[in-house]
Tab-separated table of C-alpha atoms in Angstrom:
chain	number	residue	atom	x	y	z
A	1	MET	CA	-9.078	35.578	-11.542
A	2	SER	CA	-10.451	36.931	-14.842
A	3	LEU	CA	-10.497	34.807	-18.001
A	4	PHE	CA	-7.887	37.097	-19.572
A	5	ALA	CA	-5.600	36.730	-16.547
A	6	LYS	CA	-5.986	32.936	-16.612
A	7	ILE	CA	-5.073	32.841	-20.293
A	8	GLU	CA	-2.062	35.117	-19.812
A	9	GLU	CA	-0.810	33.143	-16.805
A	10	PHE	CA	-1.147	29.817	-18.609
A	11	CYS	CA	0.388	31.154	-21.828
A	12	ALA	CA	3.412	32.582	-19.990
A	13	GLY	CA	4.071	29.303	-18.184
A	14	PHE	CA	3.717	27.204	-21.335
A	15	ILE	CA	6.012	29.460	-23.346
A	16	GLU	CA	8.659	29.320	-20.629
A	17	ARG	CA	8.558	25.499	-20.688
A	18	ALA	CA	8.306	25.018	-24.450
A	19	PHE	CA	10.361	27.786	-26.051
A	20	ALA	CA	12.429	29.958	-23.708
A	21	LYS	CA	15.390	27.609	-23.286
A	22	THR	CA	15.526	26.436	-26.905
A	23	PHE	CA	14.873	29.849	-28.498
A	24	PRO	CA	16.103	32.411	-25.942
A	25	SER	CA	16.552	35.307	-28.364
A	26	ASP	CA	14.533	34.420	-31.461
A	27	LEU	CA	11.412	36.365	-32.262
A	28	GLU	CA	9.047	33.848	-33.739
A	29	PRO	CA	8.308	30.830	-31.514
A	30	ALA	CA	7.067	32.661	-28.403
A	31	GLN	CA	5.413	35.471	-30.360
A	32	ILE	CA	3.723	32.987	-32.670
A	33	ALA	CA	2.423	31.124	-29.611
A	34	ARG	CA	0.905	34.318	-28.209
A	35	LYS	CA	-0.583	35.300	-31.565
A	36	LEU	CA	-2.117	31.841	-31.987
A	37	VAL	CA	-3.735	32.181	-28.564
A	38	SER	CA	-5.122	35.633	-29.354
A	39	THR	CA	-6.404	34.391	-32.726
A	40	MET	CA	-8.152	31.435	-31.101
A	41	GLN	CA	-9.737	33.821	-28.584
A	42	SER	CA	-10.922	36.197	-31.312
A	43	GLN	CA	-12.412	33.305	-33.309
A	44	ALA	CA	-14.292	31.844	-30.316
A	45	GLN	CA	-18.060	32.119	-30.703
A	46	THR	CA	-20.945	31.049	-28.505
A	47	ASP	CA	-22.863	28.022	-29.767
A	48	ASP	CA	-25.705	26.604	-27.619
A	49	GLY	CA	-24.075	27.998	-24.507
A	50	ARG	CA	-20.609	26.708	-25.381
A	51	LEU	CA	-17.620	28.763	-26.490
A	52	CYS	CA	-16.381	27.157	-29.740
A	53	ALA	CA	-13.319	27.928	-31.903
A	54	PRO	CA	-11.583	26.499	-34.995
A	55	ASN	CA	-8.982	23.776	-34.462
A	56	ALA	CA	-6.766	24.417	-37.539
A	57	TYR	CA	-4.443	27.393	-37.912
A	58	GLY	CA	-1.897	28.298	-40.572
A	59	VAL	CA	1.214	30.271	-39.610
A	60	ALA	CA	2.863	32.158	-42.488
A	61	VAL	CA	6.287	33.781	-42.053
A	62	SER	CA	8.865	35.229	-44.410
A	63	PRO	CA	11.037	32.755	-46.359
A	64	ASP	CA	14.091	33.888	-44.375
A	65	ASP	CA	12.383	33.342	-41.016
A	66	TYR	CA	11.059	29.991	-42.203
A	67	ALA	CA	14.547	28.865	-43.229
A	68	ARG	CA	15.746	29.578	-39.687
A	69	LEU	CA	12.837	27.696	-38.096
A	70	ALA	CA	12.473	24.813	-40.563
A	71	GLU	CA	14.835	22.534	-38.636
A	72	HIS	CA	12.479	22.721	-35.643
A	73	ARG	CA	9.220	22.742	-37.653
A	74	GLU	CA	7.796	19.469	-36.354
A	75	TYR	CA	8.565	20.321	-32.726
A	76	LEU	CA	7.125	23.829	-33.047
A	77	GLN	CA	3.915	22.738	-34.781
A	78	ARG	CA	3.344	20.105	-32.091
A	79	ALA	CA	4.152	22.514	-29.247
A	80	TRP	CA	1.835	25.218	-30.610
A	81	ALA	CA	-0.954	22.661	-31.076
A	82	ASP	CA	-0.416	21.389	-27.521
A	83	LEU	CA	-0.652	24.968	-26.240
A	84	LEU	CA	-4.009	25.503	-27.946
A	85	ARG	CA	-5.350	22.154	-26.730
A	86	GLU	CA	-4.284	22.652	-23.109
A	87	LEU	CA	-5.479	26.255	-23.008
A	88	ALA	CA	-8.846	25.370	-24.561
A	89	GLU	CA	-9.344	22.673	-21.928
A	90	LYS	CA	-8.353	25.065	-19.125
A	91	VAL	CA	-10.676	27.940	-20.061
A	92	GLY	CA	-13.540	25.898	-21.517
A	93	ILE	CA	-13.212	26.589	-25.247
A	94	VAL	CA	-14.521	23.727	-27.413
A	95	LEU	CA	-12.416	23.182	-30.545
A	96	ASP	CA	-13.745	21.737	-33.813
A	97	GLY	CA	-11.275	18.843	-33.533
A	98	ARG	CA	-7.734	18.005	-32.560
A	99	PRO	CA	-5.617	21.190	-32.857
A	100	GLU	CA	-3.444	21.470	-35.966
A	101	VAL	CA	-0.891	24.201	-36.631
A	102	THR	CA	0.972	24.421	-39.943
A	103	LEU	CA	4.087	26.579	-40.370
A	104	ALA	CA	4.892	27.661	-43.935
A	105	PRO	CA	6.888	30.336	-45.780
A	106	ARG	CA	5.085	33.008	-47.773
A	107	ASP	CA	6.525	35.533	-50.194
A	108	GLY	CA	5.480	39.043	-49.282
A	109	VAL	CA	5.491	38.520	-45.521
A	110	PRO	CA	8.177	40.846	-44.101
A	111	PRO	CA	10.921	39.392	-41.871
A	112	GLY	CA	9.713	39.301	-38.276
A	113	ALA	CA	6.035	39.464	-39.282
A	114	ILE	CA	3.538	36.686	-38.519
A	115	VAL	CA	0.300	35.946	-40.382
A	116	ILE	CA	-2.162	33.585	-38.660
A	117	GLU	CA	-5.051	32.078	-40.647
A	118	PRO	CA	-7.816	30.095	-38.910
A	119	ASN	CA	-9.018	27.128	-40.969
A	120	PRO	CA	-6.501	27.924	-43.762
A	121	GLN	CA	-7.507	26.913	-47.266
A	122	GLU	CA	-3.999	25.499	-47.695
A	123	THR	CA	-4.516	22.892	-44.946
A	124	LEU	CA	-3.735	19.587	-46.638
A	125	ALA	CA	-5.727	17.237	-44.416
A	126	ALA	CA	-7.278	14.526	-46.620
A	127	ARG	CA	-5.068	15.389	-49.624
A	128	PHE	CA	-2.608	12.678	-48.647
A	129	VAL	CA	-3.444	9.203	-47.378
A	130	LEU	CA	-1.745	6.061	-46.117
A	131	ARG	CA	-3.292	2.815	-47.332
A	132	THR	CA	-2.564	-0.424	-45.445
A	133	MET	CA	-1.279	-3.053	-47.845
A	134	LYS	CA	-0.148	-5.565	-45.208
A	135	GLY	CA	-1.263	-5.273	-41.608
A	136	VAL	CA	-4.280	-4.947	-39.303
A	137	PRO	CA	-6.872	-3.875	-40.257
A	138	PRO	CA	-6.274	-4.702	-43.946
A	139	ASP	CA	-6.899	-2.049	-46.629
A	140	ARG	CA	-7.415	0.648	-43.971
A	141	VAL	CA	-7.057	4.200	-45.311
A	142	TYR	CA	-5.721	6.967	-43.041
A	143	ARG	CA	-6.180	10.554	-44.216
A	144	LEU	CA	-3.212	12.646	-43.138
A	145	ALA	CA	-3.421	16.004	-41.424
A	146	ALA	CA	-0.620	18.571	-41.524
A	147	GLN	CA	1.306	16.544	-38.953
A	148	ALA	CA	0.610	12.837	-38.390
A	149	ARG	CA	2.421	10.568	-35.942
A	150	ILE	CA	2.550	6.825	-36.564
A	151	GLY	CA	2.973	4.178	-33.893
A	152	ARG	CA	1.431	1.752	-31.433
A	153	ASN	CA	0.285	4.301	-28.850
A	154	ASP	CA	-3.339	5.403	-28.919
A	155	ASP	CA	-2.356	9.088	-29.027
A	156	ASN	CA	-0.862	8.722	-32.512
A	157	GLU	CA	-2.873	9.906	-35.509
A	158	VAL	CA	-2.089	6.583	-37.256
A	159	VAL	CA	-2.340	3.749	-34.723
A	160	LEU	CA	-0.862	0.443	-35.926
A	161	LEU	CA	-1.790	-2.836	-34.208
A	162	ASP	CA	1.644	-4.348	-34.705
A	163	ALA	CA	3.941	-5.457	-31.871
A	164	SER	CA	6.994	-4.798	-34.067
A	165	VAL	CA	6.036	-1.112	-34.360
A	166	SER	CA	7.408	1.300	-31.743
A	167	ARG	CA	5.043	3.290	-29.526
A	168	ALA	CA	6.086	6.446	-31.377
A	169	HIS	CA	7.551	5.071	-34.599
A	170	ALA	CA	7.532	7.809	-37.256
A	171	SER	CA	5.863	11.027	-38.351
A	172	ILE	CA	4.719	12.531	-41.633
A	173	ALA	CA	4.628	16.302	-42.161
A	174	THR	CA	2.627	17.555	-45.162
A	175	GLY	CA	2.879	20.919	-46.827
A	176	ALA	CA	2.307	22.693	-50.119
A	177	ASP	CA	5.490	21.153	-51.475
A	178	GLY	CA	4.630	17.550	-50.554
A	179	ALA	CA	5.271	15.313	-47.552
A	180	VAL	CA	8.274	14.280	-45.487
A	181	LEU	CA	8.511	11.035	-43.498
A	182	THR	CA	10.748	11.049	-40.397
A	183	ASP	CA	11.753	8.045	-38.310
A	184	LEU	CA	11.421	8.725	-34.564
A	185	ASP	CA	14.330	6.527	-33.463
A	186	SER	CA	12.153	3.440	-33.830
A	187	THR	CA	13.463	0.039	-32.761
A	188	ASN	CA	12.911	-1.762	-36.072
A	189	GLY	CA	13.347	1.178	-38.423
A	190	THR	CA	11.275	2.929	-41.073
A	191	PHE	CA	11.600	1.877	-44.716
A	192	VAL	CA	10.660	3.546	-48.014
A	193	ASN	CA	10.618	1.256	-51.045
A	194	GLY	CA	12.743	-1.268	-49.148
A	195	ARG	CA	15.407	1.210	-47.996
A	196	ARG	CA	15.801	2.194	-44.342
A	197	ILE	CA	15.532	5.962	-43.881
A	198	ALA	CA	15.948	8.613	-41.215
A	199	LYS	CA	14.080	11.297	-43.182
A	200	GLN	CA	12.651	11.019	-46.686
A	201	THR	CA	10.544	13.155	-49.022
A	202	LEU	CA	7.643	11.013	-50.194
A	203	ARG	CA	6.252	10.529	-53.685
A	204	ASP	CA	2.848	9.250	-54.750
A	205	GLY	CA	2.871	5.438	-54.674
A	206	ASP	CA	5.853	5.017	-52.324
A	207	GLU	CA	5.738	1.820	-50.250
A	208	LEU	CA	6.368	2.412	-46.545
A	209	ARG	CA	7.144	-0.227	-43.939
A	210	PHE	CA	6.820	0.192	-40.193
A	211	GLY	CA	7.729	-3.043	-38.418
A	212	ASN	CA	5.718	-5.736	-40.209
A	213	THR	CA	3.115	-3.267	-41.481
A	214	VAL	CA	3.333	-2.210	-45.134
A	215	MET	CA	1.504	0.904	-46.324
A	216	ARG	CA	1.298	2.902	-49.540
A	217	PHE	CA	1.555	6.693	-49.602
A	218	GLU	CA	-0.963	8.242	-51.987
A	219	ARG	CA	-1.956	11.731	-53.084
A	220	GLU	CA	-5.691	12.117	-53.419
A	221	THR	CA	-6.974	13.656	-56.638
C-alpha cells in the first residue's frame, strides 16, 4: 500500500470515529482534519534521513463558523492533535514536539473557508504560566501551550503529585483573548480565588487550587 493510501485510509477511519457521529452535517470538523493532514504532509521535510514536520498548527475560520464550533473547541483541538500524532507515528513522520492545534476566529475568512498555519505566530505557548505556590515540587513553573490538561496522570501537560487531585482534573485553553480554566468533573473541585468553578476566564494573578495544590496564573511579559 502506498504512503498516500495509508494516510487516506487512516484519516478516513479516524474522522469516522472522532467527528461523523457528533458533526454529521457540519462542514468544518472533518474538512479541517483533512486539511491539517495535508498541511502536515506538505510541511514534512527530510532531515538526516528522517521525515520531519512542525507540531503546532493554527486553524482560522470565520467568526460565524467559530461561534458554531466554540462549544466543542477543546474536544476538537484535542481530536485534531490526536489525529496528527497517531498519523505521524503510523507513517514515520517525526514532529517537532507534542502536536498542538489552536482554533480561532479571524475577520476576513469567508464562511466555510479554512486557513491552516504551521507554527503560527499567534501560538501562545510560554505566554501564560502556572506557578506552584503550595505543592510538590514547590515554586515549579509550568509554561502553558494552547491547550493544557492538569491532573495526576502522566499524560497531562501539568502533572501534579497530589493524591487529592483527580487523574484528569482540569484544563486551561489559551487564546488571543486570554485563558479559560475548565473543571473536568474532578472529585475535589477546581477553585479560583477561593470559589469553586466549572468554567472561568482567568486573569493575571488569579490563585487556582486543585486538591491541596495551590498555583498562581500569570501572564509573561
